[in-house]
Coordinates of C-alpha atoms in Angstrom, one line a residue:
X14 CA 46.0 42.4 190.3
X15 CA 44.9 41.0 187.0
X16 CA 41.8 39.9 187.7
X17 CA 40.1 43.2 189.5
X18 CA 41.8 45.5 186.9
X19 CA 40.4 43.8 184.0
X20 CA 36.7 43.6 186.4
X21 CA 37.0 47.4 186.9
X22 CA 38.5 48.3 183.6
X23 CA 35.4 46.1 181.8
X24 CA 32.7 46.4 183.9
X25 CA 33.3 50.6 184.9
X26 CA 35.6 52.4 183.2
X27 CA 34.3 50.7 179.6
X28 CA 30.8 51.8 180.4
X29 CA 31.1 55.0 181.4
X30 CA 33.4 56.0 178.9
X31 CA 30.8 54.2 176.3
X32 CA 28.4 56.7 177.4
X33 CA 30.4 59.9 177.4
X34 CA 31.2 59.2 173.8
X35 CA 28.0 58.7 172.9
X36 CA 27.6 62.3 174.8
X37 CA 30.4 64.3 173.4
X38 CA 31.2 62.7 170.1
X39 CA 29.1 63.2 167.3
X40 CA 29.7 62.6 163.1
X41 CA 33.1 61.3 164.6
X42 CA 34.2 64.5 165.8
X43 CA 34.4 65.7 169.7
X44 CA 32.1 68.1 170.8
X45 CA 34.3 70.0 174.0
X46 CA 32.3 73.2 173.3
X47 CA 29.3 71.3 174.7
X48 CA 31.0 71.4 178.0
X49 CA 31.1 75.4 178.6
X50 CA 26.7 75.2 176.5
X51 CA 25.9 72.7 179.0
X52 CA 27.1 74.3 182.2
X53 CA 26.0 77.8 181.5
X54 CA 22.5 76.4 181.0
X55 CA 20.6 78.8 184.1
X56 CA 19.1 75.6 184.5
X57 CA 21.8 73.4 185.1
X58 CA 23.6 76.0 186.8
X59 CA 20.7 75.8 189.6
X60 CA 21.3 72.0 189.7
X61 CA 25.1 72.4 190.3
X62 CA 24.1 75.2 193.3
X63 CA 21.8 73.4 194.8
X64 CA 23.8 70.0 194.5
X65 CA 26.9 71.7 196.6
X66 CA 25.2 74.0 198.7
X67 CA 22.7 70.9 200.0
X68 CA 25.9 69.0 200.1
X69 CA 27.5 71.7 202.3
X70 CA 24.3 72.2 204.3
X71 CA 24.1 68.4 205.2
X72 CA 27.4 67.9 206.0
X73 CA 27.5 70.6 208.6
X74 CA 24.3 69.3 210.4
X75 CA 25.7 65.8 210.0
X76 CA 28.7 67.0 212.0
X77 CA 26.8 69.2 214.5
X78 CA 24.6 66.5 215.6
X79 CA 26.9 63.5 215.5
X80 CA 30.3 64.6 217.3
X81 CA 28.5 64.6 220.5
X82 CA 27.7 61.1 219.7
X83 CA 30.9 60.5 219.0
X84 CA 32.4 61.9 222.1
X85 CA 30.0 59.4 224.0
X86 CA 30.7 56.3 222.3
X87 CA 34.2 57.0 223.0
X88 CA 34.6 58.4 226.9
X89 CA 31.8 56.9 228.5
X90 CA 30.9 53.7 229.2
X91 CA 27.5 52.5 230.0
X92 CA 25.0 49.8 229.6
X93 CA 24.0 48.8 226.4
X94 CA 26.5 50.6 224.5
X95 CA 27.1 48.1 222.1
X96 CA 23.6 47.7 221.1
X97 CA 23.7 51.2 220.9
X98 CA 26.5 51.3 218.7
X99 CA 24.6 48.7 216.4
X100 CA 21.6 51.0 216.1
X101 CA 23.7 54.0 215.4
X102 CA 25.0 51.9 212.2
X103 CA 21.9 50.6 211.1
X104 CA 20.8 53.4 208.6
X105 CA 24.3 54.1 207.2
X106 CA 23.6 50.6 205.5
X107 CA 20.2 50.9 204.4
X108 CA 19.1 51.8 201.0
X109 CA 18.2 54.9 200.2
X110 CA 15.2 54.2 199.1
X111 CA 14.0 53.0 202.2
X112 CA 15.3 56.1 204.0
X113 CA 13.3 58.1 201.5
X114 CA 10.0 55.9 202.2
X115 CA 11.0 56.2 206.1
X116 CA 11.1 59.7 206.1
X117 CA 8.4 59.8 203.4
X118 CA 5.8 58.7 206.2
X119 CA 7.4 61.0 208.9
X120 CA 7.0 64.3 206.9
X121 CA 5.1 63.8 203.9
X122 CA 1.2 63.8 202.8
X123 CA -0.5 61.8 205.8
X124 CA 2.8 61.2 207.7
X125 CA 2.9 61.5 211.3
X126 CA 3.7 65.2 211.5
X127 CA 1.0 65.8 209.1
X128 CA -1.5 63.6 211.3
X129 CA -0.4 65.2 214.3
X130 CA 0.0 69.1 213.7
X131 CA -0.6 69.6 209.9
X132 CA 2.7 69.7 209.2
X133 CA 4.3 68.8 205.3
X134 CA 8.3 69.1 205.1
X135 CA 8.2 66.4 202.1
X136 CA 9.2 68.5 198.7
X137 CA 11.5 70.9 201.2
X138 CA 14.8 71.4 201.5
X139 CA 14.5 70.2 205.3
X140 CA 13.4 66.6 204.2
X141 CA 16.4 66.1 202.5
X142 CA 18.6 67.5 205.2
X143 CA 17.6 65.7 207.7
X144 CA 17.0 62.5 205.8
X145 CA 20.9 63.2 204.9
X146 CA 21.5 63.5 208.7
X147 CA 19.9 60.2 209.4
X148 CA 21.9 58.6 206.8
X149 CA 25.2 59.6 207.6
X150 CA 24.9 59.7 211.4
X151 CA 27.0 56.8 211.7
X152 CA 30.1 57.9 209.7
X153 CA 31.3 60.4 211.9
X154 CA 30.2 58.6 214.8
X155 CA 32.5 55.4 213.6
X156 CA 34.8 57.3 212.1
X157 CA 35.7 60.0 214.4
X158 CA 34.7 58.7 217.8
X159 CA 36.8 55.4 216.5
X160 CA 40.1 58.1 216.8
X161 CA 38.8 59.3 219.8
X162 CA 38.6 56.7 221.9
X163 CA 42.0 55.9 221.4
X164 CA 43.4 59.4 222.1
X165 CA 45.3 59.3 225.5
X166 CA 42.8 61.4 227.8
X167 CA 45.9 62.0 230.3
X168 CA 47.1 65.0 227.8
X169 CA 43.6 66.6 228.1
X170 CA 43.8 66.0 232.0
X171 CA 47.1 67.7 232.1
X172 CA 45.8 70.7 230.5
X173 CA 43.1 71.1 233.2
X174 CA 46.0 70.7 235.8
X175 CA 47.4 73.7 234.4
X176 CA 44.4 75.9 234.6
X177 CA 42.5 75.3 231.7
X178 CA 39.2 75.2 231.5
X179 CA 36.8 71.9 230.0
X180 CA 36.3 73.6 226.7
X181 CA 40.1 75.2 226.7
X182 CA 41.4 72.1 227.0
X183 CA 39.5 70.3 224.4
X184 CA 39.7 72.8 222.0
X185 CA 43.7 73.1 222.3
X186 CA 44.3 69.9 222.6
X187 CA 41.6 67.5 221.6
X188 CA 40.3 68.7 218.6
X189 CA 43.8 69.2 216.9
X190 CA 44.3 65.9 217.6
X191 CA 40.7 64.8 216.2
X192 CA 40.9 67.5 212.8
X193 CA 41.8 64.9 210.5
X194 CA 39.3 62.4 211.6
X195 CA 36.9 65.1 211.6
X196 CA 38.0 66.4 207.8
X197 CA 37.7 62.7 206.5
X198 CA 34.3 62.1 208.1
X199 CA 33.0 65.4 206.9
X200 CA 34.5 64.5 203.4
X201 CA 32.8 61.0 203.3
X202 CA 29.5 62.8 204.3
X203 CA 29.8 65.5 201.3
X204 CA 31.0 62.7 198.7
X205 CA 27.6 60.7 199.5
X206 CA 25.4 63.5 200.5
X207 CA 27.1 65.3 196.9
X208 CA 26.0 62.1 195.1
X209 CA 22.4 61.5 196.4
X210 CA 19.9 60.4 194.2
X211 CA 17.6 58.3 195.6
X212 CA 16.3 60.7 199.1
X213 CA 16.2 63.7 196.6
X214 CA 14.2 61.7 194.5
X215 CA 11.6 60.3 196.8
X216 CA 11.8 63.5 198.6
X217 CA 12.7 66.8 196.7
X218 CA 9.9 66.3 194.1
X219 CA 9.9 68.5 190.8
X220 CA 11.5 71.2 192.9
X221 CA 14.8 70.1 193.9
X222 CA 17.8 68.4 192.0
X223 CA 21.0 67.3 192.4
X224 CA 23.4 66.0 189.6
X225 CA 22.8 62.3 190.4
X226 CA 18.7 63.0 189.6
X227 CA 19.4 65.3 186.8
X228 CA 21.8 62.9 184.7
X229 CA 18.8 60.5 185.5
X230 CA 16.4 62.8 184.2
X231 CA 18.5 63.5 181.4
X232 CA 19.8 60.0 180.6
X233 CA 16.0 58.4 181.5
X234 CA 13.1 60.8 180.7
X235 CA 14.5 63.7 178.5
X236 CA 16.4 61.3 176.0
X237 CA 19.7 63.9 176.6
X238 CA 22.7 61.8 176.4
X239 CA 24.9 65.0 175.3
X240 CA 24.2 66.6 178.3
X241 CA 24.1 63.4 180.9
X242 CA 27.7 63.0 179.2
X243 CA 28.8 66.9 180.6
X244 CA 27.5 66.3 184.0
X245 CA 28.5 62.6 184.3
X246 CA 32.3 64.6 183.5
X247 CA 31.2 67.5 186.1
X248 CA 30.4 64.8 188.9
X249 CA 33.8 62.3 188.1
X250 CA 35.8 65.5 188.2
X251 CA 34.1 67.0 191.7
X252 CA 34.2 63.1 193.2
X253 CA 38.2 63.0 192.0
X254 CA 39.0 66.0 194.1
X255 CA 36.9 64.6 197.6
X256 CA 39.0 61.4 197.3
X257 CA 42.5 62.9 196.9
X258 CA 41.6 65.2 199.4
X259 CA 40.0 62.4 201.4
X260 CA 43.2 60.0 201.1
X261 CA 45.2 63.0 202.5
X262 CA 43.2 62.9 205.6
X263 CA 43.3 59.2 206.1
X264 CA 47.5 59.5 205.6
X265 CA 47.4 62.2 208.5
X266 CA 45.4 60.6 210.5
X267 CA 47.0 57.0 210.5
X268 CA 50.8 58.5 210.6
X269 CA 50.5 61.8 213.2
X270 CA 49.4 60.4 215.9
X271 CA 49.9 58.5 219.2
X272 CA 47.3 55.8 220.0
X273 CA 46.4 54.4 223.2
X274 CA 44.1 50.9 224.0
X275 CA 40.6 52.2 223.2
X276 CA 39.1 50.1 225.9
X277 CA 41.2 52.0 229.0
X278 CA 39.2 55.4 228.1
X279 CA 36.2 55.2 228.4
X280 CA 34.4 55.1 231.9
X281 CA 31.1 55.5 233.4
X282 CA 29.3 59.2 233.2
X283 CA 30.3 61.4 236.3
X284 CA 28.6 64.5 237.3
X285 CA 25.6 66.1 236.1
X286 CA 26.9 67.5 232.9
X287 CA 27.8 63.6 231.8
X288 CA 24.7 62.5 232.3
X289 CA 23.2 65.5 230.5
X290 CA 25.2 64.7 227.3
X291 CA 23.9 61.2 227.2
X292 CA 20.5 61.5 228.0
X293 CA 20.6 64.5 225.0
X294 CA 22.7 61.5 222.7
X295 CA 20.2 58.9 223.1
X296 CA 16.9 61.3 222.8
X297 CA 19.1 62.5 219.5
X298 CA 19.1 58.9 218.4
X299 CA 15.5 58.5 219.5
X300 CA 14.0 61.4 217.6
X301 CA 16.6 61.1 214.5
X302 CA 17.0 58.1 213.9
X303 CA 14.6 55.6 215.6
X304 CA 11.2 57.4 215.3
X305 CA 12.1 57.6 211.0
X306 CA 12.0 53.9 211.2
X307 CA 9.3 53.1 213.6
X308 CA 7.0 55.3 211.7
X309 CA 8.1 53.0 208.4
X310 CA 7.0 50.2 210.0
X311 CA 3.6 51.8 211.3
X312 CA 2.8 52.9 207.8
X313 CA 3.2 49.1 206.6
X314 CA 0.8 48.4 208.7
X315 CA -3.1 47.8 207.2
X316 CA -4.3 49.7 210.3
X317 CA -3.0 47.4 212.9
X318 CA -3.4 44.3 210.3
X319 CA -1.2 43.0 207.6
X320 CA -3.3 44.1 204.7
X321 CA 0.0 45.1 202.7
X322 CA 1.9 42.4 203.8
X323 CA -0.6 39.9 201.9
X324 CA -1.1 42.2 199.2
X325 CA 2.5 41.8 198.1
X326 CA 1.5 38.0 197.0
X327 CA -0.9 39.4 194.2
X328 CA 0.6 40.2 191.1
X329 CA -2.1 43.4 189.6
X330 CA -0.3 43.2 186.4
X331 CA 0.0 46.8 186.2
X332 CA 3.2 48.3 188.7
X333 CA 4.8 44.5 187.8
X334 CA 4.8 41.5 185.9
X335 CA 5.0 39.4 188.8
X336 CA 4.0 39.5 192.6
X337 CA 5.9 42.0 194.3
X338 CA 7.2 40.0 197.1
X339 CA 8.6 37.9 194.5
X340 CA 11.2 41.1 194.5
X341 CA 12.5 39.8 198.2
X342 CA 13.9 36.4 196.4
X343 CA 15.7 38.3 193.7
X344 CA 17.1 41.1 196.0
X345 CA 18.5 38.1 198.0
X346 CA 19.4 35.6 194.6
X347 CA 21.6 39.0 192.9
X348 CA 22.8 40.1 196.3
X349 CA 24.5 36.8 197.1
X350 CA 25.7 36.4 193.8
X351 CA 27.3 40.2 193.8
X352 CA 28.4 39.2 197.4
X353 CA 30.6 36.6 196.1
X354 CA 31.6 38.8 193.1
X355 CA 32.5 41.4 195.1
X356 CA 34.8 39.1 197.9
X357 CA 36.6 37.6 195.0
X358 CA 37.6 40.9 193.3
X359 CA 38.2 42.9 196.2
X360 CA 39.9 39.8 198.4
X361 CA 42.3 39.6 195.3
X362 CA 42.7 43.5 195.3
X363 CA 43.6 43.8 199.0
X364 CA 45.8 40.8 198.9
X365 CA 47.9 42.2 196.1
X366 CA 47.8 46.1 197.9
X367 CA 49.1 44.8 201.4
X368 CA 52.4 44.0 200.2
X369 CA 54.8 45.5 201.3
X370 CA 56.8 45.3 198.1
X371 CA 53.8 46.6 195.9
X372 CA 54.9 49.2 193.2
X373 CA 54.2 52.8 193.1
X374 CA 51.2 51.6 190.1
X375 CA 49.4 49.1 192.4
X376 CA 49.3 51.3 195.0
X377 CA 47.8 53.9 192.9
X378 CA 44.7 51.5 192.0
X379 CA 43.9 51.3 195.5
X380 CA 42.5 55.5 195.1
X381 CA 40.8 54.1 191.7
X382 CA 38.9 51.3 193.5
X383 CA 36.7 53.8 195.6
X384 CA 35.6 55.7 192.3
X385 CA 32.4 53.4 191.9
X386 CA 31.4 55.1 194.8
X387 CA 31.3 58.3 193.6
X388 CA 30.6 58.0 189.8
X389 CA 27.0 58.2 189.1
X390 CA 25.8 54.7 189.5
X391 CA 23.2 56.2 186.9
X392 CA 25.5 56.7 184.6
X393 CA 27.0 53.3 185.2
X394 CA 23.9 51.5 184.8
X395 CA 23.0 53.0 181.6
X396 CA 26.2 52.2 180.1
X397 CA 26.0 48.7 180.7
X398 CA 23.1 49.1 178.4
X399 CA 25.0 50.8 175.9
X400 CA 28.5 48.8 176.3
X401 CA 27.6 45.3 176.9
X402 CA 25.0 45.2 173.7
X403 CA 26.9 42.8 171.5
X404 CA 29.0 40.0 171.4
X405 CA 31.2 38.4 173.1
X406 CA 29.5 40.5 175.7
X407 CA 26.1 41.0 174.8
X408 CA 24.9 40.7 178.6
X409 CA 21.5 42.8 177.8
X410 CA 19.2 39.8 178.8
X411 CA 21.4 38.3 181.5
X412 CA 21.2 38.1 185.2
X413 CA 24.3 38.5 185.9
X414 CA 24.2 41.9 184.7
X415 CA 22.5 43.4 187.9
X416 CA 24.9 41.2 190.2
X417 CA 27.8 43.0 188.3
X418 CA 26.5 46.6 188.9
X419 CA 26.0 46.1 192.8
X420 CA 29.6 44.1 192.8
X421 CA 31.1 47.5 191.3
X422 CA 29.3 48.9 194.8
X423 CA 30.4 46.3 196.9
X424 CA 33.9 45.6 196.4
X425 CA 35.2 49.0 197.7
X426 CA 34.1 47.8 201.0
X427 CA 35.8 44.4 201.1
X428 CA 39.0 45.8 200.2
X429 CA 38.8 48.6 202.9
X430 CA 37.7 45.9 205.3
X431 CA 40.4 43.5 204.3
X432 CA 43.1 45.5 203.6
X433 CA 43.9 46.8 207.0
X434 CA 43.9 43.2 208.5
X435 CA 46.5 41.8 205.6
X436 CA 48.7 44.7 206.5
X437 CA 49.0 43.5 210.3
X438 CA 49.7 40.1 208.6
X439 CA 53.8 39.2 209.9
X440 CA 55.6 38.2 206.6
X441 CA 57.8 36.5 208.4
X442 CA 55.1 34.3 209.2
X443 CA 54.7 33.2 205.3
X444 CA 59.0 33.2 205.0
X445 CA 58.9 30.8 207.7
X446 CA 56.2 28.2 205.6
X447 CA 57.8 28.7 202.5
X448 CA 61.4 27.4 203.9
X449 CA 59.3 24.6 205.4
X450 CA 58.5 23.8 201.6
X451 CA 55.1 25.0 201.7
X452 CA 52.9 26.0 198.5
X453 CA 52.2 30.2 198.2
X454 CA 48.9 28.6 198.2
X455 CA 49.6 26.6 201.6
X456 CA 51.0 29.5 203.2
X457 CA 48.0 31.6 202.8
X458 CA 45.5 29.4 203.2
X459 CA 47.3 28.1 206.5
X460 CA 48.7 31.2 207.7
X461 CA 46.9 34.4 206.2
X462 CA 43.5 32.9 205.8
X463 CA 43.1 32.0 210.0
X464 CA 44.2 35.9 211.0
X465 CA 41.5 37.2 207.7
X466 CA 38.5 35.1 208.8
X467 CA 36.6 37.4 210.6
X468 CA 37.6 40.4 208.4
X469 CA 36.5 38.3 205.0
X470 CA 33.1 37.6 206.8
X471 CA 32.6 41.2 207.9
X472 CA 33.6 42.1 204.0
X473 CA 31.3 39.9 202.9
X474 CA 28.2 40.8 205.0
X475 CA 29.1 44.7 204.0
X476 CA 29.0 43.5 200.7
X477 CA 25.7 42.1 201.3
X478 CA 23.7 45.0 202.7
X479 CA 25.5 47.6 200.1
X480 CA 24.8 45.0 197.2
X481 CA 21.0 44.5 198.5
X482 CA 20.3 48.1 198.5
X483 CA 21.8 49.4 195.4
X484 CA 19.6 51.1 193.5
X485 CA 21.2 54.0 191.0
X486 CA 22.5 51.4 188.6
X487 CA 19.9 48.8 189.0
X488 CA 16.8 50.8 188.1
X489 CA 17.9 50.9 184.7
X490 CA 19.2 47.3 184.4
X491 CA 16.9 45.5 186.4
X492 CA 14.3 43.3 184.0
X493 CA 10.2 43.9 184.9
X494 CA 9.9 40.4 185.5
X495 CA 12.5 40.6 188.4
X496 CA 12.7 43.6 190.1
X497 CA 14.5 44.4 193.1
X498 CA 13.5 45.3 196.4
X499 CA 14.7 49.2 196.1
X500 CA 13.2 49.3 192.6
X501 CA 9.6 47.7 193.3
X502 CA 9.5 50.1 196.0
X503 CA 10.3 52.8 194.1
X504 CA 8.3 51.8 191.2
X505 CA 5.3 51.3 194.0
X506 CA 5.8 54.9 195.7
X507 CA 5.5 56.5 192.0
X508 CA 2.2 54.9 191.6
X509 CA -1.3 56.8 193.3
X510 CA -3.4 54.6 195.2
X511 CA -3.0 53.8 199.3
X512 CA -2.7 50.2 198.4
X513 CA 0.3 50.9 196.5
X514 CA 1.8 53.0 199.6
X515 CA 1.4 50.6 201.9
X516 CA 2.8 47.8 199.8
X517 CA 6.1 50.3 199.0
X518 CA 6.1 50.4 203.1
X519 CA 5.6 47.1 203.5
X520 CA 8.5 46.2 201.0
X521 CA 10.8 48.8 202.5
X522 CA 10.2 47.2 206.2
X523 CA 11.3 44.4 204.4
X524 CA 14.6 45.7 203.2
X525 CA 15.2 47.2 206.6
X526 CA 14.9 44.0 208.7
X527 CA 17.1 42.2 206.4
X528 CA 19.9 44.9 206.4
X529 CA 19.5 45.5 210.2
X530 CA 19.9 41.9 210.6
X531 CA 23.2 41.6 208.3
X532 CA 24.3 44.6 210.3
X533 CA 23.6 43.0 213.6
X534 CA 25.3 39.4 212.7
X535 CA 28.5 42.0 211.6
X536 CA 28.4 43.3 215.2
X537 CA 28.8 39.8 216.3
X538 CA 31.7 39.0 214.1
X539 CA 33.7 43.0 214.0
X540 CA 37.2 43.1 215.4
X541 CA 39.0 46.0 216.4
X542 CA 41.4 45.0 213.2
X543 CA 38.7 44.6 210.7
X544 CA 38.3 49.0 210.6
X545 CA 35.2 50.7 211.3
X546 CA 33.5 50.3 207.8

């Protein structure tokens, strides 16, 4: 454990309490009383409505247009599933920018609805709904529909022996059964959808604001560091309560119930009313989440040429100080290097949480590693700037500073990955090499290391995409001379001028085909053992 505490304790908990001091402390004396100033503001009471009530908004959509999915991935079986499934996931791993640009050509000035119908729903309350919907499609789908397939159907059936009707029986029996899936899928949704920042930036305009894009604002444009510190301290305390809550869920839903072999439930649509429900799933995934990204891809598109593609290989010296697609080769260089940042810190964490004799403390970090999550990754990135200014870690000018912030992103996910695969892990196994005068070392690198393969690669390639699209921390840290991909696009889409649209399109495709291939390669590799996410 002493190498990931002293990561998170130095790389996230230093930082952001660097910058709310700078906030709240001023003359060296703490200002509390700018907590209540800052929060009656009518202003930034606006900001915290609009940030739950969106939040809320989403969520229910979310859950309203998923569970059927959910319920098909589960029963039925058909062809093409799995590539279906592997669709499905693709935007819950792609950066938000890029679901902002994707949805930024469906609905916004000169999109397709626009072309077609005159139709604007960029700088609306709908874009950002429904580009929330798109994002987080595939949590409940994974998350819930991976409890439901494994819920014996023969307790459903029994029900409909005794007279009850289809939606009797599944409300009586199934759903009790599925609440705590449901809860912790709808509580994942609100933590991310709670914490946008960049689809209500691309999208929502002047007009709409959640915390994430005010702290920005504050921290960024306005010069505020008082009042980023209050919300920063709003936001930690709102994501604390979704992930004790969220942790209750996950208890209930490993401990209360009894699970069957996933692959003896499902079976091939029967009856009209089926066939219905899939053909309404798959135009569902057509319309919401297909037609977003085709229409990205169309837009990058110089008419039917490559225009923007080539444009990318001039540098204009205005939006950058180098050509933009140099941004692909340092998205990759700082995602690989946060990849292998992120393995080490979270492969060490979910080795040490996966014993079985691990103390009450230990056990306790394992709710503090999914903070980076949560916390504003603004916030974050603007107190590396503040806390890593001098010596011995004046990292200011590094490269390894970006790699750090989208490590702090990415190791949450290796240790969920890993930790569920370590815990199936015999320890008699490792008794039996050390009486046969093996090494600790030996005995996991022969025994632990052949069972964790698959789950380590799957950690890693998670680690990848999340690491590759991070963009909340990195827009401050990033250097002009090496942007990333999310922030050249971003930088590109703030910018008038077509060519600079298409080239924020082009760079976005980019971004996409690169995740959806990581994604697709994780398909390949995914146990049942390794967990849904």
């Amino acid at each position: 454990m002493a190498l990931p505490v002293a990561f998170f304790a130095l790389f996230f908990a230093w930082p952001v309490a660097a910058i709310v001091t700078r906030g709240l402390k001023a003359d060296g004396a703490w200002r509390f009383g700018r907590l209540v100033d800052v929060v009656t503001q009518p202003d930034i009471r606006h900001v915290l409505w609009f940030t739950t009530w969106q939040a809320l908004a989403s969520t229910a959509l979310t859950l309203l247009l998923a569970l059927p999915a959910a319920h098909v991935f589960a029963r039925l079986d058909f062809p093409g599933k799995q590539l279906l499934r592997a669709v499905v996931t693709v935007p819950f791993v792609l950066p938000t920018v890029v679901v902002g640009s994707a949805f930024l050509a469906l609905v916004g000035r000169h999109g397709l609805l626009d072309e077609l119908w005159g139709v604007r729903l960029d700088t609306t309350v709908w874009a950002i709904l429904l580009a929330h919907v798109f994002f987080n499609y595939a949590v409940v789908v994974r998350t819930v529909g991976g409890l439901w397939s494994q819920l014996d159907p023969r307790q459903e059936e029994a029900a409909r022996m005794l007279g009850a009707s289809p939606l009797t029986a599944w409300r009586k029996v199934t759903l009790p059964a599925l609440a705590p899936a449901v809860a912790a899928a709808a509580l994942m949704v609100f933590l991310f959808t709670f914490t946008s920042f960049g689809v209500v930036q691309i999208l929502g305009g002047p007009a709409f604001s959640t915390l994430e894009v005010e702290i920005y604002r504050q921290t960024s444009q306005v010069f505020d560091l008082s009042t980023a510190a209050v919300l920063t301290l709003v936001q930690f305390a709102a994501v604390g309560a979704i992930l004790a809550v969220h942790a209750w869920t996950v208890r209930r839903r490993e401990t209360a119930l009894r699970l069957v072999d996933p692959k003896t439930t499902a079976r091939r649509p029967r009856g009209f009313g089926q066939w219905a429900l899939l053909a309404g799933v798959l135009a569902s995934v057509a319309v919401l989440l297909l037609l977003p990204l085709a229409v990205l891809v169309r837009r990058s598109l110089d008419g039917w040429g490559l225009g923007y593609y080539r444009a990318l290989t001039d540098a204009d010296g205005g939006t950058f100080l180098v050509a933009p697609v140099r941004a692909v080769w340092t998205s990759l260089e700082y995602a690989l290097a946060a990849t292998a940042i992120a393995v080490v810190i979270g492969g060490l964490a979910a080795a040490a949480l996966a014993r079985r004799d691990a103390g009450r403390l230990v056990r306790g970090f394992d709710a503090l590693l999914m903070l980076p999550l949560g916390v504003s990754a603004v916030t974050v990135g603007f107190g590396f700037l503040i806390a890593l200014d001098r010596p011995p870690l004046d990292l200011r000018q590094s490269w390894i500073l970006v790699p750090l912030a989208q490590a702090l992103v990415g190791a949450p996910f290796v240790v969920r990955t890993m930790l569920p695969v370590l815990r199936a892990v015999d320890g008699r196994l490792r008794e039996a090499a050390a009486v046969l005068g093996a090494s600790p070392w030996r005995a996991w690198r022969e025994v632990d290391l052949p069972m964790v393969r698959r789950a380590l690669l799957v950690a890693a390639g998670f680690a990848f995409a999340v690491s590759l699209g991070e963009f909340g921390a990195t827009v401050f840290i990033a250097r002009p001379d090496n942007p990333t991909l999310p922030v050249a696009v971003a930088r590109l889409l703030s910018r008038p001028g077509e060519l600079n649209y298409g080239q924020a399109m082009a760079l976005s495709t980019i971004l996409m085909v690169v995740c959806a291939a990581a994604l697709l390669v994780l398909e390949r590799l995914r146990t049942d053992r390794t967990g849904e996410f």
